[in-house]
């Protein structure tokens, strides 16, 4: 009987409109939603979901979306009960709803969420990962749900199970299976095979696999045989319902064109970026994180064809910002800025971006930080303080010790040291992970005998002045050099 049922399975059904495709979604349903902020978002399905009015939904998505677009529409309509995501900005509707006790928030590292989704679609009940080891994410205690009014916590996250493999601790993560998936693709054939366009692929292929019913919206539907089988990313077996979107806003969140980039008017950040350039060698595979790496170093690299820059939404070989008049909403970096690709570049899913980073395949990772400790711990995300963001991919980036990690940050913030004996923020990103720290005052190495060591000093600066602006003791190299 089971085999007969399998043989009778029909191809995906094509609906004339998104309203009919989602008509059976009831209150309390769980939905995985593709997209990277405003890029590759199933916007027609989400608009129809708002109009359907189902509530108490459990949503799994990379972010809470852009204002008045995507998931933000469901938040405005008070349809979400629990949001599982990786990135949440202070002041956003999702943040305010969480802090007031109106929604539950389960915040995860970006790669962990991607692999929980991927594992669910692959029939894997769970897995172990180094991401988050030694942080509050491992220990639990994060406020998932505040009581109404936001003064007391109703639900805390629990601790993770831990196991040691080859001398290193790993955390156990259960996979995610949902009732529905909303995904966005570029083209489909009438059988349900899908192809994607540039970084609009992001999390969509994995989201397509993890649910009982996957609903895909596309910009074009062609007849069977018109798509090259070698180009198909998501095969029809994962797609149950299909619609052609009637209207696409596809907003560009941060339009940045070549020649129109903002000037670097902060002399300290410029000094840090110029020094960081010396660490980048021809032929390297590198990642430039949010902060000084992306906003300064990226602009300073003279010839981006000689290094291979990866961006988390899913591209390797970033050539710079978009050429004049050629901005593509389907091609962005992690800051949601419009970019262009060099010849020989490649595009892939955000899950593959995480695999590259966690697997130690990069030569060099540059990141910013709110705090750096004497022992090489960093904190660069914070939802409980006055900073700006959730975890994102930070924990994934530092989880592999095979790639060299350089932190770029100003030495102080509002007159307070950012280099401290112990990180005071509760949101630790990684323990003992920093190789090199570059500030406007000097360069520190952490993997030397004796620990944190000042190896280069800025011109016109004394060791005593650096110590006065540093919240911990450090060693001074016997061959201390000038930082140029």
XYZ file of C-alpha atoms in Angstrom, residues 10 27 31 55 73-74 116 124 169 214 243 276 300 373 402 452 468:
17
model
C 1.298 13.997 -8.356
C -3.671 29.273 13.145
C 6.335 28.127 8.370
C -2.367 33.846 13.806
C 3.793 42.610 7.468
C 2.952 39.597 9.642
C 18.923 22.789 11.489
C 18.690 13.904 10.219
C 33.684 20.423 22.573
C 6.602 23.711 0.120
C 2.563 30.339 -8.143
C 44.708 45.762 7.873
C 40.528 50.231 0.262
C 39.399 40.216 26.177
C 41.760 26.841 10.783
C 48.375 39.142 24.370
C 46.070 53.911 29.991
